[in-house]
Short mmCIF file of C-alpha atoms and ligand atoms in Angstrom, two decimals:
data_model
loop_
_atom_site.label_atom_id
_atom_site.label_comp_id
_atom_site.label_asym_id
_atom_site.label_seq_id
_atom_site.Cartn_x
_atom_site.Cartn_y
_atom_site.Cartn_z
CA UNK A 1 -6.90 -16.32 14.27
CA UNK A 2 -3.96 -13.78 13.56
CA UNK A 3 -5.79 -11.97 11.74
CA UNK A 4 -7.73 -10.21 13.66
CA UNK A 5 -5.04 -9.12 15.36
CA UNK A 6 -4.67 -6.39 12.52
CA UNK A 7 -7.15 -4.57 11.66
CA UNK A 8 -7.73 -4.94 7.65
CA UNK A 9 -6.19 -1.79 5.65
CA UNK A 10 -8.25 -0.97 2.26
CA UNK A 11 -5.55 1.54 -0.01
CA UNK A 12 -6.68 3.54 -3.36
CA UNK A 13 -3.75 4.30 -5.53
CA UNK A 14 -4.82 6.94 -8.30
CA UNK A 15 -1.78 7.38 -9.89
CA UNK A 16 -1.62 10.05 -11.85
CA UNK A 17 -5.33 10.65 -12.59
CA UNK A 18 -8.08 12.85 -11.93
CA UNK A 19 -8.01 16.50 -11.77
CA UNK A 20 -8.15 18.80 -8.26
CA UNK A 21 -11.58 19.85 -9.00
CA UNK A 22 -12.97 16.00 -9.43
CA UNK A 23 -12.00 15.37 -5.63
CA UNK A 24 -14.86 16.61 -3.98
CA UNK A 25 -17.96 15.19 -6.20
CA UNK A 26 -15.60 11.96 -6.35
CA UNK A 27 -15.33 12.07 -1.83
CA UNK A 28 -19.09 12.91 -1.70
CA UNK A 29 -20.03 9.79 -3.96
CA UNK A 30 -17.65 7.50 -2.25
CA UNK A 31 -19.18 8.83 1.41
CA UNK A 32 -22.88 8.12 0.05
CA UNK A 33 -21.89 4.49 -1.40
CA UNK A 34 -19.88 3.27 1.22
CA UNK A 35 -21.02 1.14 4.21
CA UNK A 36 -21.10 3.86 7.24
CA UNK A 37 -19.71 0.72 9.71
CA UNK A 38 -16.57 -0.20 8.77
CA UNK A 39 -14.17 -3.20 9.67
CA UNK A 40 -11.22 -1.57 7.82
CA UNK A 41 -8.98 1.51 7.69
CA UNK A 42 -9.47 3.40 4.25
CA UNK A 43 -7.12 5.35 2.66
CA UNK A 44 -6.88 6.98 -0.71
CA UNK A 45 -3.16 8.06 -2.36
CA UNK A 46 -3.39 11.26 -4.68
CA UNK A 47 -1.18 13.22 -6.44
CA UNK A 48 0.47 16.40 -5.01
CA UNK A 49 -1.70 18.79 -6.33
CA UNK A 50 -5.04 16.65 -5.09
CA UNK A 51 -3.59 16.76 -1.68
CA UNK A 52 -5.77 19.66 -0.01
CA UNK A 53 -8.91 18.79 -1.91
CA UNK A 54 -8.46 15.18 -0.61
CA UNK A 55 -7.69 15.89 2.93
CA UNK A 56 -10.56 18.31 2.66
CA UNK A 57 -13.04 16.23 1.67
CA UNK A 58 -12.35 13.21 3.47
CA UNK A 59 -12.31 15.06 7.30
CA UNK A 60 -15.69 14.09 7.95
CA UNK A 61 -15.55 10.70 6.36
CA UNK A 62 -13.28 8.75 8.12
CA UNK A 63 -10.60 7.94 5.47
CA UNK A 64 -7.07 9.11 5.58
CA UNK A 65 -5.37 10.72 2.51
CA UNK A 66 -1.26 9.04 1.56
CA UNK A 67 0.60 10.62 -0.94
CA UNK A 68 2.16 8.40 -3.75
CA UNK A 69 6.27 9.77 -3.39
CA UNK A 70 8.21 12.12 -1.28
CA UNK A 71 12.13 13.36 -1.39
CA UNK A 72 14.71 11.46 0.55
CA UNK A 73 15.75 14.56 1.30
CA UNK A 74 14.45 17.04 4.63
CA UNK A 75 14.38 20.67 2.54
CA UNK A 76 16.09 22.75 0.21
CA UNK A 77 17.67 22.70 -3.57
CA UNK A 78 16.00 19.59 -4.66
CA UNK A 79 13.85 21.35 -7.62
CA UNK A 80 10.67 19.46 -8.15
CA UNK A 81 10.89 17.49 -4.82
CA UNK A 82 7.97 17.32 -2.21
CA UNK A 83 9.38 16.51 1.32
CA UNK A 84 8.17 15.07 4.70
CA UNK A 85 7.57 18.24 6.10
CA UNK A 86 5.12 19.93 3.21
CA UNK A 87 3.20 16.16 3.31
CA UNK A 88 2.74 16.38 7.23
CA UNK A 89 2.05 20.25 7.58
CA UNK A 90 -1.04 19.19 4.87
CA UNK A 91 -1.85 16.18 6.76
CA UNK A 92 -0.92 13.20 5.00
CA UNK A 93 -0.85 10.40 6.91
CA UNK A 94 0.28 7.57 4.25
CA UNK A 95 3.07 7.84 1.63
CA UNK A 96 3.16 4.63 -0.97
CA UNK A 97 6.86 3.85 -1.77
CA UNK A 98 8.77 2.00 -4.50
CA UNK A 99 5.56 1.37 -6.29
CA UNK A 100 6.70 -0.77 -9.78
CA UNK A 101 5.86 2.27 -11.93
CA UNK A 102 8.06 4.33 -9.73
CA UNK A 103 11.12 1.73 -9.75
CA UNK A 104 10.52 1.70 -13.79
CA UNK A 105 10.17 5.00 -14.74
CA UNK A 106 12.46 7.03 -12.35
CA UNK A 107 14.70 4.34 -11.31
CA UNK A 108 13.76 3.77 -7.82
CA UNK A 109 15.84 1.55 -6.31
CA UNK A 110 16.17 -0.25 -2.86
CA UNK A 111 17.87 1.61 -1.18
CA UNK A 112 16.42 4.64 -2.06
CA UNK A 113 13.11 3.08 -0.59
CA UNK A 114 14.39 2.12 2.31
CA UNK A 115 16.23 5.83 2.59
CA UNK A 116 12.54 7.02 2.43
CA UNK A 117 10.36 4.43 4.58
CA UNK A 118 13.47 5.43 7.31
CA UNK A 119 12.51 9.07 6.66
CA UNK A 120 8.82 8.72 6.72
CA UNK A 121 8.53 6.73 9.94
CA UNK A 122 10.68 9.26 11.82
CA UNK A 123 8.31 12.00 10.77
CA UNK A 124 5.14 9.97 11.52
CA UNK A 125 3.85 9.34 7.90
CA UNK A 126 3.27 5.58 7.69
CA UNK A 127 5.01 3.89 4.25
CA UNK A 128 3.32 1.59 2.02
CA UNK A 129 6.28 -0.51 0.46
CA UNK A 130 5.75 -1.81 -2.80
CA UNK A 131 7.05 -5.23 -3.76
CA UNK A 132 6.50 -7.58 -6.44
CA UNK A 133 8.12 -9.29 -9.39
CA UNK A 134 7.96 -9.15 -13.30
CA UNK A 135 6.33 -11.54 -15.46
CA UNK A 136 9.35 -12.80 -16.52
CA UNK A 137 10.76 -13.51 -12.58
CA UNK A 138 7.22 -15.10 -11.90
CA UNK A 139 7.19 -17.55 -14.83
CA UNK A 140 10.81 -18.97 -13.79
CA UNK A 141 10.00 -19.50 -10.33
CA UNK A 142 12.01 -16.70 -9.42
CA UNK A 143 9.18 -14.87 -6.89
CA UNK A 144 10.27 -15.42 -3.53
CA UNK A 145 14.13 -14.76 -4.50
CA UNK A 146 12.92 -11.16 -5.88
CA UNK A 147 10.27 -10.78 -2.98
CA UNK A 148 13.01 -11.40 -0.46
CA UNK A 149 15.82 -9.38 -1.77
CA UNK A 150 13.20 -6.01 -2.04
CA UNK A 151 11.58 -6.61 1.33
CA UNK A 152 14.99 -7.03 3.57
CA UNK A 153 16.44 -4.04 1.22
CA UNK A 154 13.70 -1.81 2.20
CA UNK A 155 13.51 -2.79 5.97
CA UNK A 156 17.25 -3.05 6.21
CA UNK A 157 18.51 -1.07 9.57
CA UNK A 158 14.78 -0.76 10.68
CA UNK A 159 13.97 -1.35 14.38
CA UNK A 160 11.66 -3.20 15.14
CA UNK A 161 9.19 -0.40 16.84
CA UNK A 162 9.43 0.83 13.43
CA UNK A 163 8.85 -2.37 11.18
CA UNK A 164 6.24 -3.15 13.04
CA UNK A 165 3.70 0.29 11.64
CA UNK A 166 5.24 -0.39 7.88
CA UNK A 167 2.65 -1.52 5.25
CA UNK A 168 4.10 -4.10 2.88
CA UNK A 169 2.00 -3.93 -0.29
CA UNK A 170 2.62 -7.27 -2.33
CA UNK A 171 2.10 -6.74 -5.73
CA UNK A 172 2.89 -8.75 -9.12
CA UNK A 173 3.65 -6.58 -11.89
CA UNK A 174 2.36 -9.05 -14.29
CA UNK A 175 -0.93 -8.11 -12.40
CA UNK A 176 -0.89 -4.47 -12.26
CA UNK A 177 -3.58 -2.83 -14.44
CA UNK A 178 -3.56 -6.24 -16.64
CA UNK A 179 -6.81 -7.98 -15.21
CA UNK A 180 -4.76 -10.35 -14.24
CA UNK A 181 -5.17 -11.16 -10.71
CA UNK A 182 -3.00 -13.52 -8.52
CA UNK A 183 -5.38 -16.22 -7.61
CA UNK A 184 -5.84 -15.98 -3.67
CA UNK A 185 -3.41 -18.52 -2.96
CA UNK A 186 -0.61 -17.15 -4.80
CA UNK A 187 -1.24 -14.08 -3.24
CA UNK A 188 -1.24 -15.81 0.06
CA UNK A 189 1.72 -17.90 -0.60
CA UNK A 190 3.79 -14.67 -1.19
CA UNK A 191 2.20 -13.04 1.91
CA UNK A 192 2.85 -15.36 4.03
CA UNK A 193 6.07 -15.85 3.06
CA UNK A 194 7.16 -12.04 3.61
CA UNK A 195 5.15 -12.58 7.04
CA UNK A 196 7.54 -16.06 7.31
CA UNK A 197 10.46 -13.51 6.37
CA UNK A 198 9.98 -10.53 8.99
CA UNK A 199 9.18 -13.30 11.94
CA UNK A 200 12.86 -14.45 11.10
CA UNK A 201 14.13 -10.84 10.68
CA UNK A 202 12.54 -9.45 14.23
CA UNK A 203 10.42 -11.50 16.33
CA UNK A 204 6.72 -13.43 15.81
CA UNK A 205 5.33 -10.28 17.70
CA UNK A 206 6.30 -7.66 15.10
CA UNK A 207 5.92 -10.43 11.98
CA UNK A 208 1.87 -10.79 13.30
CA UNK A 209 1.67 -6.50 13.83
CA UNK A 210 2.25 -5.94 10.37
CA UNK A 211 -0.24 -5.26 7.67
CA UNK A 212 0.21 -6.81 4.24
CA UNK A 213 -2.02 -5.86 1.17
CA UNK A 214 -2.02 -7.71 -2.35
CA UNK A 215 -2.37 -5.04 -4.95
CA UNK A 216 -2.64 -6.12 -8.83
CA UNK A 217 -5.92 -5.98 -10.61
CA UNK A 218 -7.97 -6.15 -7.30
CA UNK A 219 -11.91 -5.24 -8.04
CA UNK A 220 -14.86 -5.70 -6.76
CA UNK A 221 -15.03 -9.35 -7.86
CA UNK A 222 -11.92 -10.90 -6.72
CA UNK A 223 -11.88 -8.75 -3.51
CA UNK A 224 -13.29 -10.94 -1.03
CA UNK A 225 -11.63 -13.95 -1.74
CA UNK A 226 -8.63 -12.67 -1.32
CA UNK A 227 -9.33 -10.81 1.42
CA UNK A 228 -10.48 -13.68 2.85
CA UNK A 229 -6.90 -15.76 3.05
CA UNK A 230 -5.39 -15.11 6.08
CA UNK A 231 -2.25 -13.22 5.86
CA UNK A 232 -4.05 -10.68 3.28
CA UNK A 233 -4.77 -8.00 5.40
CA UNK A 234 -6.01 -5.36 2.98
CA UNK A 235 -5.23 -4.19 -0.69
CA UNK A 236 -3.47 -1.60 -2.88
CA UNK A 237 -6.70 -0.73 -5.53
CA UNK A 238 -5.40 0.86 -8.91
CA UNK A 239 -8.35 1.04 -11.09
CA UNK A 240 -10.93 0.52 -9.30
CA UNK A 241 -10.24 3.16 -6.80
CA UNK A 242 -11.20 5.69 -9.56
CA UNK A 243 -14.96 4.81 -9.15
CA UNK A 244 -16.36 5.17 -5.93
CA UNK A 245 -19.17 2.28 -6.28
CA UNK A 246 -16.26 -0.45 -7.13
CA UNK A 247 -14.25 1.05 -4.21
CA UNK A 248 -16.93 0.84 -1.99
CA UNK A 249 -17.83 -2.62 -2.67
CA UNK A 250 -14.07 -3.83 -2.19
CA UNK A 251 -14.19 -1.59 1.88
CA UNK A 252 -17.50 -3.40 2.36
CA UNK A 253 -15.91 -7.15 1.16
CA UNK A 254 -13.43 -6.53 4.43
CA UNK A 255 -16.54 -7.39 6.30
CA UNK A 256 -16.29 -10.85 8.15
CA UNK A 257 -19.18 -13.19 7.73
P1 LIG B 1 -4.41 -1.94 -10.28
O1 LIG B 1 -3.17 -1.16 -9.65
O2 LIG B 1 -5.39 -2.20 -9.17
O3 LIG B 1 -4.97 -1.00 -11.33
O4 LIG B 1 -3.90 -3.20 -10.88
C1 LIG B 1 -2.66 -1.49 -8.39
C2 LIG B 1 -1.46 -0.66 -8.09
O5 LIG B 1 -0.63 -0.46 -8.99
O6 LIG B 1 -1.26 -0.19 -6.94
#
């Protein structure tokens, strides 16, 4: 029943793969295999230099490019930095942020996610917050502590007109590119939970607006069932956004029965 008050929200996350020049052919197979009604909102993240190709491709095909970082910071001498402005002048309309593989390999931290969800919503680009725990935090029981520090850390000093267009991505790390899938209702438990958490941060209005995806080994398999669970409104697709038939299949298991 609250679910279809949001409308489901299916996310590719390439990472850093595939070249500029693969975009188009990769677009043009994904427009071809995918079901022309659609119950979701599609998105694909890219790197930087896919950008243009993406957002060129994808006008005519109804789904939205995000980018997978951005600075903190509005402009100037931040060498190697890609702000707001450059993302929104190109027409990005997503940015993922504090993705695992960020938080591990540059150090990401809370507070620097929240810095740049704050950042993004002002400018109109809507954030995709990662959030998940190890292996290690999962086998000791130790999810929803870990689950609840990130997500109040990266909605801390939000209002709620904001919170209320964030995308929460949960997603185990155990899970991430292992096969390993949450089973639906673990993947429920922790969504609901978060859901359980924003409803006692802001108000039952702005805990049912927002979208949360599970990401973590998500194919065309597992897709509908845990699309299916009720607080799963979408996912965060790692490896099988790369091929457009096993993305297409997960945008067409969004479909109700
Ligand atoms: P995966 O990646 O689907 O390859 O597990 C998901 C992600 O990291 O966003």
């Amino acid at each position: 029943m609250q679910k279809k008050y949001r409308k489901p929200f299916i996310a590719g996350n390439w990472k850093m793969n595939m070249k500029p020049s693969e975009v188009k052919p990769f677009m043009a197979k994904l427009a071809e295999v995918m079901p022309r009604k659609r119950e979701c909102e599609v998105a694909i993240c890219v790197p930087y230099p896919l950008l243009p190709a993406a957002i060129a491709a994808t006008k005519k095909i109804g789904v939205r490019v995000g980018a997978q970082n951005m600075s903190q910071f509005e402009r100037g001498a931040h060498t190697g930095e890609v702000s707001l402005e450059m993302l929104l002048d190109l027409g990005v309309k997503y940015v993922i942020l504090g993705h695992s593989e960020r938080r591990a390999d540059n150090g990401e931290t809370d507070y620097l996610v929240n810095a740049k969800a704050k950042a993004a919503l002002a400018s109109g680009i809507c954030p995709i917050i990662c959030v998940g725990e190890s292996e290690e935090e999962h086998t000791r029981g130790l999810t929803m502590e870990r689950i609840a520090y990130q997500v109040k850390a990266a909605l801390w000093g939000m209002e709620a007109s904001e919170v209320r267009k964030v995308v929460i991505a949960y997603e185990p790390i155990w899970a991430i590119g292992t096969g390993k899938t949450a089973t639906a209702e673990q993947a429920q438990e922790v969504c609901s939970r978060i859901r359980k958490m924003i409803r006692g941060l802001y108000d039952g209005r702005i805990a049912r607006a927002v979208r949360i995806q599970y990401g973590g080994s998500m194919n065309e398999k597992n897709a509908k069932e845990l699309l299916s669970m009720p607080d799963i409104d979408g996912g965060l697709i790692g490896g099988a956004s790369l091929k457009p038939e096993s993305f297409a299949a997960i945008i067409a298991a969004t479909a109700q029965d």
